[in-house]
PDB file of C-alpha atoms in Angstrom:
ATOM      1  CA  MET A 249     -20.816   2.691 -24.067  1.00 72.00           C
ATOM      2  CA  SER A 250     -21.126   0.935 -21.071  1.00 80.00           C
ATOM      3  CA  GLU A 251     -20.247   2.558 -17.521  1.00 84.00           C
ATOM      4  CA  PRO A 252     -16.964   2.003 -15.989  1.00 89.00           C
ATOM      5  CA  PRO A 253     -17.082   0.569 -12.360  1.00 95.00           C
ATOM      6  CA  ILE A 254     -16.777   3.073  -9.740  1.00 96.00           C
ATOM      7  CA  SER A 255     -13.805   1.473  -8.340  1.00 98.00           C
ATOM      8  CA  ARG A 256     -10.804  -0.877  -9.109  1.00 97.00           C
ATOM      9  CA  PHE A 257     -11.496  -3.183  -6.224  1.00 97.00           C
ATOM     10  CA  PRO A 258     -14.571  -4.944  -4.447  1.00 95.00           C
ATOM     11  CA  VAL A 259     -17.472  -2.044  -4.543  1.00 96.00           C
ATOM     12  CA  GLY A 260     -20.129  -3.159  -1.229  1.00 90.00           C
ATOM     13  CA  THR A 261     -23.604  -2.417  -0.699  1.00 91.00           C
ATOM     14  CA  LEU A 262     -25.628  -0.380   1.523  1.00 91.00           C
ATOM     15  CA  ASP A 263     -27.431  -3.790   2.475  1.00 92.00           C
ATOM     16  CA  GLU A 264     -23.984  -5.738   3.349  1.00 92.00           C
ATOM     17  CA  LEU A 265     -22.993  -2.950   5.967  1.00 95.00           C
ATOM     18  CA  PRO A 266     -23.275  -3.016   9.571  1.00 97.00           C
ATOM     19  CA  ASP A 267     -26.187  -0.459  10.966  1.00 97.00           C
ATOM     20  CA  ASP A 268     -24.106   2.085  12.253  1.00 97.00           C
ATOM     21  CA  LEU A 269     -22.471   2.914   8.809  1.00 98.00           C
ATOM     22  CA  ARG A 270     -25.865   1.886   6.740  1.00 97.00           C
ATOM     23  CA  ARG A 271     -28.085   4.478   8.981  1.00 97.00           C
ATOM     24  CA  PRO A 272     -25.991   7.783   8.446  1.00 97.00           C
ATOM     25  CA  ILE A 273     -25.273   6.572   4.628  1.00 97.00           C
ATOM     26  CA  ALA A 274     -28.781   6.267   4.121  1.00 97.00           C
ATOM     27  CA  ALA A 275     -29.669   9.311   5.523  1.00 97.00           C
ATOM     28  CA  ILE A 276     -26.889  11.313   3.036  1.00 97.00           C
ATOM     29  CA  ALA A 277     -28.787   8.881   0.107  1.00 97.00           C
ATOM     30  CA  ASP A 278     -32.170  10.379   1.432  1.00 97.00           C
ATOM     31  CA  LYS A 279     -31.150  13.898   1.606  1.00 95.00           C
ATOM     32  CA  THR A 280     -29.380  13.852  -1.976  1.00 95.00           C
ATOM     33  CA  GLY A 281     -30.887  11.417  -4.036  1.00 96.00           C
ATOM     34  CA  PHE A 282     -28.144   8.971  -4.314  1.00 97.00           C
ATOM     35  CA  VAL A 283     -25.289   7.473  -2.340  1.00 97.00           C
ATOM     36  CA  PRO A 284     -22.015   8.657  -2.896  1.00 98.00           C
ATOM     37  CA  ASN A 285     -19.684   6.352  -4.960  1.00 98.00           C
ATOM     38  CA  VAL A 286     -17.065   6.824  -2.180  1.00 98.00           C
ATOM     39  CA  PHE A 287     -19.170   5.003   0.664  1.00 98.00           C
ATOM     40  CA  LEU A 288     -19.703   2.017  -1.827  1.00 97.00           C
ATOM     41  CA  ALA A 289     -15.953   2.025  -2.640  1.00 97.00           C
ATOM     42  CA  LEU A 290     -14.877   1.692   0.879  1.00 96.00           C
ATOM     43  CA  ALA A 291     -18.032  -0.476   1.931  1.00 95.00           C
ATOM     44  CA  HIS A 292     -15.882  -3.762   1.436  1.00 92.00           C
ATOM     45  CA  ARG A 293     -13.816  -2.737   4.350  1.00 95.00           C
ATOM     46  CA  PRO A 294     -16.238  -1.719   7.168  1.00 96.00           C
ATOM     47  CA  ASP A 295     -13.560  -0.875   9.687  1.00 97.00           C
ATOM     48  CA  GLU A 296     -11.957   1.714   7.769  1.00 97.00           C
ATOM     49  CA  LEU A 297     -15.184   3.232   6.315  1.00 97.00           C
ATOM     50  CA  ARG A 298     -16.190   3.628   9.925  1.00 98.00           C
ATOM     51  CA  ALA A 299     -12.818   5.440  10.882  1.00 98.00           C
ATOM     52  CA  PHE A 300     -12.714   7.656   7.562  1.00 98.00           C
ATOM     53  CA  MET A 301     -16.460   8.477   8.255  1.00 98.00           C
ATOM     54  CA  ALA A 302     -15.938   9.548  11.801  1.00 98.00           C
ATOM     55  CA  TYR A 303     -12.485  11.517  10.894  1.00 98.00           C
ATOM     56  CA  HIS A 304     -14.337  13.467   8.098  1.00 98.00           C
ATOM     57  CA  ASP A 305     -17.404  14.070  10.335  1.00 97.00           C
ATOM     58  CA  ALA A 306     -15.296  15.300  13.305  1.00 97.00           C
ATOM     59  CA  LEU A 307     -13.206  17.879  11.051  1.00 97.00           C
ATOM     60  CA  MET A 308     -15.706  18.788   8.430  1.00 97.00           C
ATOM     61  CA  GLU A 309     -18.978  19.194  10.936  1.00 94.00           C
ATOM     62  CA  ARG A 310     -17.203  20.587  13.575  1.00 91.00           C
ATOM     63  CA  ALA A 311     -19.239  23.613  15.746  1.00 88.00           C
ATOM     64  CA  PRO A 312     -17.962  26.839  15.990  1.00 86.00           C
ATOM     65  CA  ALA A 313     -16.519  27.691  18.900  1.00 86.00           C
ATOM     66  CA  ASP A 314     -18.245  29.271  21.681  1.00 86.00           C
ATOM     67  CA  ASP A 315     -16.819  33.001  20.707  1.00 87.00           C
ATOM     68  CA  GLY A 316     -18.234  32.047  17.343  1.00 86.00           C
ATOM     69  CA  SER A 317     -14.599  31.787  15.527  1.00 90.00           C
ATOM     70  CA  GLY A 318     -13.859  28.502  13.664  1.00 96.00           C
ATOM     71  CA  LEU A 319     -14.223  28.257  10.146  1.00 97.00           C
ATOM     72  CA  SER A 320     -17.211  27.768   8.404  1.00 97.00           C
ATOM     73  CA  LYS A 321     -18.480  24.804   6.602  1.00 97.00           C
ATOM     74  CA  ALA A 322     -18.046  26.377   3.113  1.00 97.00           C
ATOM     75  CA  GLU A 323     -14.417  27.582   3.958  1.00 98.00           C
ATOM     76  CA  ARG A 324     -13.830  23.861   5.015  1.00 98.00           C
ATOM     77  CA  GLU A 325     -15.154  22.696   1.523  1.00 98.00           C
ATOM     78  CA  MET A 326     -12.920  25.666  -0.285  1.00 98.00           C
ATOM     79  CA  ILE A 327      -9.725  23.814   1.521  1.00 98.00           C
ATOM     80  CA  VAL A 328     -11.027  20.540  -0.004  1.00 98.00           C
ATOM     81  CA  VAL A 329     -11.464  21.523  -3.076  1.00 98.00           C
ATOM     82  CA  ALA A 330      -8.364  23.603  -3.807  1.00 98.00           C
ATOM     83  CA  THR A 331      -5.805  21.158  -2.191  1.00 98.00           C
ATOM     84  CA  SER A 332      -7.796  18.225  -4.258  1.00 98.00           C
ATOM     85  CA  GLY A 333      -7.064  20.388  -7.112  1.00 98.00           C
ATOM     86  CA  ALA A 334      -3.430  20.436  -6.423  1.00 98.00           C
ATOM     87  CA  ASN A 335      -3.566  16.755  -5.675  1.00 98.00           C
ATOM     88  CA  ASP A 336      -5.229  16.037  -9.290  1.00 98.00           C
ATOM     89  CA  CYS A 337      -7.844  13.916  -7.159  1.00 98.00           C
ATOM     90  CA  LEU A 338     -11.134  14.101 -10.147  1.00 98.00           C
ATOM     91  CA  TYR A 339     -13.398  12.394  -7.457  1.00 98.00           C
ATOM     92  CA  CYS A 340     -12.773  14.910  -4.247  1.00 98.00           C
ATOM     93  CA  VAL A 341     -12.661  17.974  -6.541  1.00 98.00           C
ATOM     94  CA  VAL A 342     -16.081  16.795  -8.376  1.00 98.00           C
ATOM     95  CA  ALA A 343     -17.839  15.833  -5.153  1.00 98.00           C
ATOM     96  CA  HIS A 344     -16.644  18.737  -2.917  1.00 98.00           C
ATOM     97  CA  GLY A 345     -16.942  21.114  -5.410  1.00 98.00           C
ATOM     98  CA  ALA A 346     -20.628  20.307  -5.555  1.00 98.00           C
ATOM     99  CA  ILE A 347     -20.722  20.825  -2.010  1.00 98.00           C
ATOM    100  CA  VAL A 348     -18.878  24.107  -2.191  1.00 98.00           C
ATOM    101  CA  ARG A 349     -21.458  25.441  -4.770  1.00 98.00           C
ATOM    102  CA  ILE A 350     -23.964  24.834  -2.141  1.00 97.00           C
ATOM    103  CA  ARG A 351     -22.725  25.800   0.619  1.00 97.00           C
ATOM    104  CA  ALA A 352     -21.069  29.015  -0.274  1.00 97.00           C
ATOM    105  CA  LYS A 353     -23.829  29.906  -2.703  1.00 97.00           C
ATOM    106  CA  ARG A 354     -21.527  30.573  -5.536  1.00 97.00           C
ATOM    107  CA  PRO A 355     -21.839  28.508  -8.601  1.00 95.00           C
ATOM    108  CA  LEU A 356     -18.565  29.577 -10.271  1.00 97.00           C
ATOM    109  CA  LEU A 357     -16.305  29.161  -7.074  1.00 98.00           C
ATOM    110  CA  ALA A 358     -15.473  25.400  -7.079  1.00 98.00           C
ATOM    111  CA  ASP A 359     -14.301  24.916 -10.650  1.00 98.00           C
ATOM    112  CA  GLN A 360     -11.961  28.694  -9.662  1.00 98.00           C
ATOM    113  CA  LEU A 361     -10.467  26.916  -6.630  1.00 98.00           C
ATOM    114  CA  ALA A 362      -9.672  23.706  -8.181  1.00 98.00           C
ATOM    115  CA  THR A 363      -8.076  25.053 -11.591  1.00 97.00           C
ATOM    116  CA  ASN A 364      -6.378  28.283 -10.185  1.00 97.00           C
ATOM    117  CA  PRO A 365      -7.138  29.004  -6.785  1.00 98.00           C
ATOM    118  CA  HIS A 366      -4.947  32.003  -6.855  1.00 96.00           C
ATOM    119  CA  SER A 367      -7.067  33.808  -9.035  1.00 97.00           C
ATOM    120  CA  ALA A 368     -10.288  32.938  -7.473  1.00 98.00           C
ATOM    121  CA  ASP A 369     -12.847  35.214  -6.413  1.00 97.00           C
ATOM    122  CA  LEU A 370     -12.392  34.728  -2.862  1.00 98.00           C
ATOM    123  CA  THR A 371     -12.417  36.874   0.310  1.00 98.00           C
ATOM    124  CA  GLU A 372      -9.329  37.698   1.666  1.00 98.00           C
ATOM    125  CA  ARG A 373      -9.981  35.560   4.562  1.00 98.00           C
ATOM    126  CA  GLU A 374     -10.609  32.991   2.119  1.00 98.00           C
ATOM    127  CA  ARG A 375      -7.633  33.758   0.309  1.00 98.00           C
ATOM    128  CA  HIS A 376      -5.621  33.364   3.691  1.00 98.00           C
ATOM    129  CA  ILE A 377      -7.395  29.990   4.072  1.00 98.00           C
ATOM    130  CA  VAL A 378      -6.622  28.793   0.980  1.00 98.00           C
ATOM    131  CA  ARG A 379      -3.263  29.664   0.520  1.00 98.00           C
ATOM    132  CA  PHE A 380      -2.110  28.235   3.790  1.00 98.00           C
ATOM    133  CA  ALA A 381      -3.798  25.229   3.087  1.00 98.00           C
ATOM    134  CA  LEU A 382      -2.042  24.793  -0.180  1.00 98.00           C
ATOM    135  CA  ARG A 383       1.325  25.340   1.335  1.00 98.00           C
ATOM    136  CA  VAL A 384       0.393  22.410   3.837  1.00 98.00           C
ATOM    137  CA  ALA A 385      -0.638  20.333   0.735  1.00 98.00           C
ATOM    138  CA  ASN A 386       2.212  20.893  -1.316  1.00 98.00           C
ATOM    139  CA  ASP A 387       4.946  20.969   1.236  1.00 98.00           C
ATOM    140  CA  ALA A 388       3.731  20.244   4.966  1.00 97.00           C
ATOM    141  CA  ALA A 389       7.484  19.706   6.052  1.00 98.00           C
ATOM    142  CA  ALA A 390       8.508  23.317   4.971  1.00 98.00           C
ATOM    143  CA  VAL A 391       5.646  24.700   7.211  1.00 98.00           C
ATOM    144  CA  THR A 392       7.636  26.919   9.683  1.00 98.00           C
ATOM    145  CA  ASP A 393       6.684  28.919  13.377  1.00 98.00           C
ATOM    146  CA  HIS A 394       6.800  31.643  10.896  1.00 98.00           C
ATOM    147  CA  ASP A 395       3.863  30.249   8.753  1.00 98.00           C
ATOM    148  CA  LEU A 396       2.197  29.673  12.234  1.00 98.00           C
ATOM    149  CA  THR A 397       2.695  33.074  13.672  1.00 98.00           C
ATOM    150  CA  HIS A 398       1.991  34.923  10.267  1.00 98.00           C
ATOM    151  CA  MET A 399      -1.636  33.073  10.125  1.00 98.00           C
ATOM    152  CA  ARG A 400      -1.899  34.140  13.999  1.00 98.00           C
ATOM    153  CA  ASP A 401      -1.078  37.972  13.149  1.00 98.00           C
ATOM    154  CA  LEU A 402      -4.008  37.790  10.328  1.00 98.00           C
ATOM    155  CA  GLY A 403      -6.563  37.007  13.145  1.00 98.00           C
ATOM    156  CA  PHE A 404      -6.789  32.916  12.595  1.00 98.00           C
ATOM    157  CA  THR A 405      -6.978  31.122  16.178  1.00 97.00           C
ATOM    158  CA  ASP A 406      -4.783  28.125  16.451  1.00 97.00           C
ATOM    159  CA  ASP A 407      -7.949  25.932  16.024  1.00 96.00           C
ATOM    160  CA  GLU A 408      -8.716  27.579  13.021  1.00 98.00           C
ATOM    161  CA  ILE A 409      -5.145  26.876  11.744  1.00 98.00           C
ATOM    162  CA  TRP A 410      -5.128  23.275  13.266  1.00 98.00           C
ATOM    163  CA  ASP A 411      -8.511  22.708  10.954  1.00 98.00           C
ATOM    164  CA  ILE A 412      -6.688  24.147   7.866  1.00 98.00           C
ATOM    165  CA  GLY A 413      -3.822  21.771   8.550  1.00 98.00           C
ATOM    166  CA  ALA A 414      -5.753  18.799   9.411  1.00 98.00           C
ATOM    167  CA  ILE A 415      -8.682  19.248   6.659  1.00 98.00           C
ATOM    168  CA  THR A 416      -5.736  19.345   4.079  1.00 98.00           C
ATOM    169  CA  ALA A 417      -3.679  16.278   5.638  1.00 98.00           C
ATOM    170  CA  PHE A 418      -6.998  14.181   5.878  1.00 98.00           C
ATOM    171  CA  PHE A 419      -8.019  14.682   2.155  1.00 98.00           C
ATOM    172  CA  ALA A 420      -4.429  14.291   1.038  1.00 98.00           C
ATOM    173  CA  MET A 421      -5.096  10.669   2.225  1.00 98.00           C
ATOM    174  CA  SER A 422      -8.560  10.376   0.806  1.00 98.00           C
ATOM    175  CA  ASN A 423      -7.028  12.011  -2.544  1.00 98.00           C
ATOM    176  CA  ARG A 424      -4.795   9.444  -2.898  1.00 98.00           C
ATOM    177  CA  MET A 425      -7.412   6.768  -2.000  1.00 98.00           C
ATOM    178  CA  ALA A 426      -9.650   7.641  -4.456  1.00 98.00           C
ATOM    179  CA  SER A 427      -7.149   7.971  -7.084  1.00 98.00           C
ATOM    180  CA  PHE A 428      -5.175   5.105  -6.927  1.00 98.00           C
ATOM    181  CA  ALA A 429      -8.280   3.068  -6.558  1.00 98.00           C
ATOM    182  CA  GLY A 430      -9.974   4.795  -9.243  1.00 98.00           C
ATOM    183  CA  ILE A 431     -13.258   5.886  -7.427  1.00 98.00           C
ATOM    184  CA  ARG A 432     -15.669   7.668 -10.299  1.00 98.00           C
ATOM    185  CA  PRO A 433     -17.865  10.723  -8.948  1.00 98.00           C
ATOM    186  CA  ASN A 434     -21.495  10.087  -9.270  1.00 98.00           C
ATOM    187  CA  PRO A 435     -22.652  11.890 -12.112  1.00 97.00           C
ATOM    188  CA  GLU A 436     -25.127  13.606  -9.936  1.00 97.00           C
ATOM    189  CA  PHE A 437     -22.480  15.438  -8.506  1.00 98.00           C
ATOM    190  CA  TYR A 438     -21.503  17.487 -11.639  1.00 97.00           C
ATOM    191  CA  THR A 439     -24.600  19.639 -11.801  1.00 96.00           C
ATOM    192  CA  LEU A 440     -25.447  20.274  -7.851  1.00 95.00           C
ATOM    193  CA  GLY A 441     -25.333  23.621  -7.245  1.00 94.00           C
ATOM    194  CA  ARG A 442     -25.057  24.962 -10.503  1.00 91.00           C
TER     195      ARG A 442
END
């Protein structure tokens, strides 16, 4: 049986990319041992790949605030997996599930978040993050001032609330791109962090 293509659309190569895109992707490949398929699937449109990578990194690599507040990298990935599960995005569930397993150091968590986040083994803080992210993912237009006040009352800063919403929104776009384009997860993602 032959491997299906990694996308329904043209797939680029690292060699075809401008240096500013090739360098960070090559660094990821050096670290992981493979090039994530999403980069190759978006490589045929370098300007879009550049924008995608810049916004991804702004959201997912954001440093904590000076006072130490802010979402951890593991919490950010939990948002991605839970909302990607709600959006039926295989690529993001599998790829970011691997990152959750590694960053949270909890090998069962990604599967729990993707299939039933309401019963996942989460701390109270993580449960509030995931619950709010799913509210945004499932019906962002229904989010009210009361929802934001409730999150603040739970101890979340405005920056943390914004990050939960922004990560959810960004990955809603990413989920839809990956799904309609039929981007397949790299086989390596399935076993990382197990």
